């Protein structure tokens, strides 16, 4: 019997660790790395360690459908990392979607983008879960859509 596939995942900006440290333009980045590991990324074998921990290095093992959502102006996690990861996921046959949000940085702030991200997330899960027989093809139940009916009952004293 095959194990049940992992739940679909939703990823926000999964840049690779190496790419992040190679392209991060923040002035404190090197001080952080030195404090965290005791050396700078280009000293010793630190780039090898970072590559070993990189999601991009291990993308061939990924089987889980993945949705990436990324702000185009993210200065903490450059969009190039998400783009590389998305392309790699597609190359290895993973069902992947990438959504780019203009004017957004590290986190979605504009109300229209927030609503869009929620709508896309719900549609993504409905699509994947219905294809696996986990929910009805018609979509989520009334409870999952937030249409709860609360039964009222008297409290006994």
mmCIF file with all atom_site columns, N, CA and C in Angstrom, residues 46-74:
data_model
loop_
_atom_site.group_PDB
_atom_site.id
_atom_site.type_symbol
_atom_site.label_atom_id
_atom_site.label_alt_id
_atom_site.label_comp_id
_atom_site.label_asym_id
_atom_site.label_entity_id
_atom_site.label_seq_id
_atom_site.pdbx_PDB_ins_code
_atom_site.Cartn_x
_atom_site.Cartn_y
_atom_site.Cartn_z
_atom_site.occupancy
_atom_site.B_iso_or_equiv
_atom_site.pdbx_formal_charge
_atom_site.auth_seq_id
_atom_site.auth_comp_id
_atom_site.auth_asym_id
_atom_site.auth_atom_id
_atom_site.pdbx_PDB_model_num
ATOM 1  N N  . UNK A 1 46 ? 31.535 27.527 4.129  1.00 0.00 ? 46 UNK A N  1
ATOM 2  C CA . UNK A 1 46 ? 30.175 27.985 4.432  1.00 0.00 ? 46 UNK A CA 1
ATOM 3  C C  . UNK A 1 46 ? 29.258 27.948 3.207  1.00 0.00 ? 46 UNK A C  1
ATOM 4  N N  . UNK A 1 47 ? 29.746 28.256 2.008  1.00 0.00 ? 47 UNK A N  1
ATOM 5  C CA . UNK A 1 47 ? 28.886 28.192 0.830  1.00 0.00 ? 47 UNK A CA 1
ATOM 6  C C  . UNK A 1 47 ? 28.441 26.751 0.581  1.00 0.00 ? 47 UNK A C  1
ATOM 7  N N  . UNK A 1 48 ? 29.294 25.777 0.868  1.00 0.00 ? 48 UNK A N  1
ATOM 8  C CA . UNK A 1 48 ? 28.897 24.369 0.735  1.00 0.00 ? 48 UNK A CA 1
ATOM 9  C C  . UNK A 1 48 ? 27.811 24.022 1.747  1.00 0.00 ? 48 UNK A C  1
ATOM 10 N N  . UNK A 1 49 ? 27.946 24.523 2.966  1.00 0.00 ? 49 UNK A N  1
ATOM 11 C CA . UNK A 1 49 ? 26.938 24.276 4.005  1.00 0.00 ? 49 UNK A CA 1
ATOM 12 C C  . UNK A 1 49 ? 25.607 24.912 3.588  1.00 0.00 ? 49 UNK A C  1
ATOM 13 N N  . UNK A 1 50 ? 25.661 26.145 3.104  1.00 0.00 ? 50 UNK A N  1
ATOM 14 C CA . UNK A 1 50 ? 24.440 26.823 2.682  1.00 0.00 ? 50 UNK A CA 1
ATOM 15 C C  . UNK A 1 50 ? 23.784 26.098 1.508  1.00 0.00 ? 50 UNK A C  1
ATOM 16 N N  . UNK A 1 51 ? 24.573 25.645 0.544  1.00 0.00 ? 51 UNK A N  1
ATOM 17 C CA . UNK A 1 51 ? 24.015 24.928 -0.601 1.00 0.00 ? 51 UNK A CA 1
ATOM 18 C C  . UNK A 1 51 ? 23.382 23.608 -0.147 1.00 0.00 ? 51 UNK A C  1
ATOM 19 N N  . UNK A 1 52 ? 24.003 22.937 0.814  1.00 0.00 ? 52 UNK A N  1
ATOM 20 C CA . UNK A 1 52 ? 23.449 21.673 1.316  1.00 0.00 ? 52 UNK A CA 1
ATOM 21 C C  . UNK A 1 52 ? 22.081 21.892 1.957  1.00 0.00 ? 52 UNK A C  1
ATOM 22 N N  . UNK A 1 53 ? 21.854 23.051 2.552  1.00 0.00 ? 53 UNK A N  1
ATOM 23 C CA . UNK A 1 53 ? 20.577 23.364 3.200  1.00 0.00 ? 53 UNK A CA 1
ATOM 24 C C  . UNK A 1 53 ? 19.578 24.042 2.270  1.00 0.00 ? 53 UNK A C  1
ATOM 25 N N  . UNK A 1 54 ? 19.960 24.255 1.041  1.00 0.00 ? 54 UNK A N  1
ATOM 26 C CA . UNK A 1 54 ? 19.128 24.966 0.080  1.00 0.00 ? 54 UNK A CA 1
ATOM 27 C C  . UNK A 1 54 ? 17.976 24.108 -0.434 1.00 0.00 ? 54 UNK A C  1
ATOM 28 N N  . UNK A 1 55 ? 16.800 24.688 -0.504 1.00 0.00 ? 55 UNK A N  1
ATOM 29 C CA . UNK A 1 55 ? 15.641 23.999 -1.073 1.00 0.00 ? 55 UNK A CA 1
ATOM 30 C C  . UNK A 1 55 ? 15.876 23.666 -2.546 1.00 0.00 ? 55 UNK A C  1
ATOM 31 N N  . UNK A 1 56 ? 16.581 24.514 -3.253 1.00 0.00 ? 56 UNK A N  1
ATOM 32 C CA . UNK A 1 56 ? 16.838 24.297 -4.673 1.00 0.00 ? 56 UNK A CA 1
ATOM 33 C C  . UNK A 1 56 ? 17.684 23.040 -4.911 1.00 0.00 ? 56 UNK A C  1
ATOM 34 N N  . UNK A 1 57 ? 18.630 22.769 -4.033 1.00 0.00 ? 57 UNK A N  1
ATOM 35 C CA . UNK A 1 57 ? 19.472 21.575 -4.191 1.00 0.00 ? 57 UNK A CA 1
ATOM 36 C C  . UNK A 1 57 ? 18.636 20.303 -4.096 1.00 0.00 ? 57 UNK A C  1
ATOM 37 N N  . UNK A 1 58 ? 17.596 20.310 -3.277 1.00 0.00 ? 58 UNK A N  1
ATOM 38 C CA . UNK A 1 58 ? 16.815 19.107 -3.008 1.00 0.00 ? 58 UNK A CA 1
ATOM 39 C C  . UNK A 1 58 ? 15.477 19.071 -3.747 1.00 0.00 ? 58 UNK A C  1
ATOM 40 N N  . UNK A 1 59 ? 15.297 19.924 -4.743 1.00 0.00 ? 59 UNK A N  1
ATOM 41 C CA . UNK A 1 59 ? 14.003 20.045 -5.420 1.00 0.00 ? 59 UNK A CA 1
ATOM 42 C C  . UNK A 1 59 ? 13.582 18.754 -6.121 1.00 0.00 ? 59 UNK A C  1
ATOM 43 N N  . UNK A 1 60 ? 14.508 17.928 -6.541 1.00 0.00 ? 60 UNK A N  1
ATOM 44 C CA . UNK A 1 60 ? 14.156 16.685 -7.234 1.00 0.00 ? 60 UNK A CA 1
ATOM 45 C C  . UNK A 1 60 ? 13.393 15.719 -6.324 1.00 0.00 ? 60 UNK A C  1
ATOM 46 N N  . UNK A 1 61 ? 13.473 15.891 -5.016 1.00 0.00 ? 61 UNK A N  1
ATOM 47 C CA . UNK A 1 61 ? 12.770 15.027 -4.066 1.00 0.00 ? 61 UNK A CA 1
ATOM 48 C C  . UNK A 1 61 ? 11.337 15.496 -3.802 1.00 0.00 ? 61 UNK A C  1
ATOM 49 N N  . UNK A 1 62 ? 10.994 16.688 -4.251 1.00 0.00 ? 62 UNK A N  1
ATOM 50 C CA . UNK A 1 62 ? 9.686  17.273 -3.951 1.00 0.00 ? 62 UNK A CA 1
ATOM 51 C C  . UNK A 1 62 ? 8.607  16.606 -4.786 1.00 0.00 ? 62 UNK A C  1
ATOM 52 N N  . UNK A 1 63 ? 7.527  16.238 -4.139 1.00 0.00 ? 63 UNK A N  1
ATOM 53 C CA . UNK A 1 63 ? 6.361  15.657 -4.823 1.00 0.00 ? 63 UNK A CA 1
ATOM 54 C C  . UNK A 1 63 ? 5.088  16.448 -4.512 1.00 0.00 ? 63 UNK A C  1
ATOM 55 N N  . UNK A 1 64 ? 5.132  17.290 -3.511 1.00 0.00 ? 64 UNK A N  1
ATOM 56 C CA . UNK A 1 64 ? 3.959  18.002 -3.032 1.00 0.00 ? 64 UNK A CA 1
ATOM 57 C C  . UNK A 1 64 ? 3.611  19.174 -3.934 1.00 0.00 ? 64 UNK A C  1
ATOM 58 N N  . UNK A 1 65 ? 2.356  19.274 -4.398 1.00 0.00 ? 65 UNK A N  1
ATOM 59 C CA . UNK A 1 65 ? 1.933  20.457 -5.158 1.00 0.00 ? 65 UNK A CA 1
ATOM 60 C C  . UNK A 1 65 ? 2.212  21.725 -4.333 1.00 0.00 ? 65 UNK A C  1
ATOM 61 N N  . UNK A 1 66 ? 2.725  22.742 -4.993 1.00 0.00 ? 66 UNK A N  1
ATOM 62 C CA . UNK A 1 66 ? 3.199  23.923 -4.274 1.00 0.00 ? 66 UNK A CA 1
ATOM 63 C C  . UNK A 1 66 ? 2.729  25.205 -4.949 1.00 0.00 ? 66 UNK A C  1
ATOM 64 N N  . UNK A 1 67 ? 2.221  26.138 -4.147 1.00 0.00 ? 67 UNK A N  1
ATOM 65 C CA . UNK A 1 67 ? 1.886  27.469 -4.631 1.00 0.00 ? 67 UNK A CA 1
ATOM 66 C C  . UNK A 1 67 ? 2.845  28.457 -3.974 1.00 0.00 ? 67 UNK A C  1
ATOM 67 N N  . UNK A 1 68 ? 3.514  29.247 -4.803 1.00 0.00 ? 68 UNK A N  1
ATOM 68 C CA . UNK A 1 68 ? 4.413  30.266 -4.293 1.00 0.00 ? 68 UNK A CA 1
ATOM 69 C C  . UNK A 1 68 ? 3.763  31.630 -4.467 1.00 0.00 ? 68 UNK A C  1
ATOM 70 N N  . UNK A 1 69 ? 3.804  32.457 -3.433 1.00 0.00 ? 69 UNK A N  1
ATOM 71 C CA . UNK A 1 69 ? 3.296  33.825 -3.494 1.00 0.00 ? 69 UNK A CA 1
ATOM 72 C C  . UNK A 1 69 ? 4.430  34.736 -3.064 1.00 0.00 ? 69 UNK A C  1
ATOM 73 N N  . UNK A 1 70 ? 4.720  35.732 -3.905 1.00 0.00 ? 70 UNK A N  1
ATOM 74 C CA . UNK A 1 70 ? 5.907  36.542 -3.670 1.00 0.00 ? 70 UNK A CA 1
ATOM 75 C C  . UNK A 1 70 ? 5.641  37.992 -4.037 1.00 0.00 ? 70 UNK A C  1
ATOM 76 N N  . UNK A 1 71 ? 6.074  38.898 -3.189 1.00 0.00 ? 71 UNK A N  1
ATOM 77 C CA . UNK A 1 71 ? 6.042  40.316 -3.506 1.00 0.00 ? 71 UNK A CA 1
ATOM 78 C C  . UNK A 1 71 ? 7.188  40.660 -4.441 1.00 0.00 ? 71 UNK A C  1
ATOM 79 N N  . UNK A 1 72 ? 6.905  41.418 -5.478 1.00 0.00 ? 72 UNK A N  1
ATOM 80 C CA . UNK A 1 72 ? 7.949  41.762 -6.447 1.00 0.00 ? 72 UNK A CA 1
ATOM 81 C C  . UNK A 1 72 ? 9.020  42.680 -5.869 1.00 0.00 ? 72 UNK A C  1
ATOM 82 N N  . UNK A 1 73 ? 8.694  43.425 -4.818 1.00 0.00 ? 73 UNK A N  1
ATOM 83 C CA . UNK A 1 73 ? 9.655  44.356 -4.227 1.00 0.00 ? 73 UNK A CA 1
ATOM 84 C C  . UNK A 1 73 ? 10.182 43.861 -2.884 1.00 0.00 ? 73 UNK A C  1
ATOM 85 N N  . UNK A 1 74 ? 10.239 42.565 -2.694 1.00 0.00 ? 74 UNK A N  1
ATOM 86 C CA . UNK A 1 74 ? 10.709 41.992 -1.432 1.00 0.00 ? 74 UNK A CA 1
ATOM 87 C C  . UNK A 1 74 ? 12.220 42.157 -1.347 1.00 0.00 ? 74 UNK A C  1
#
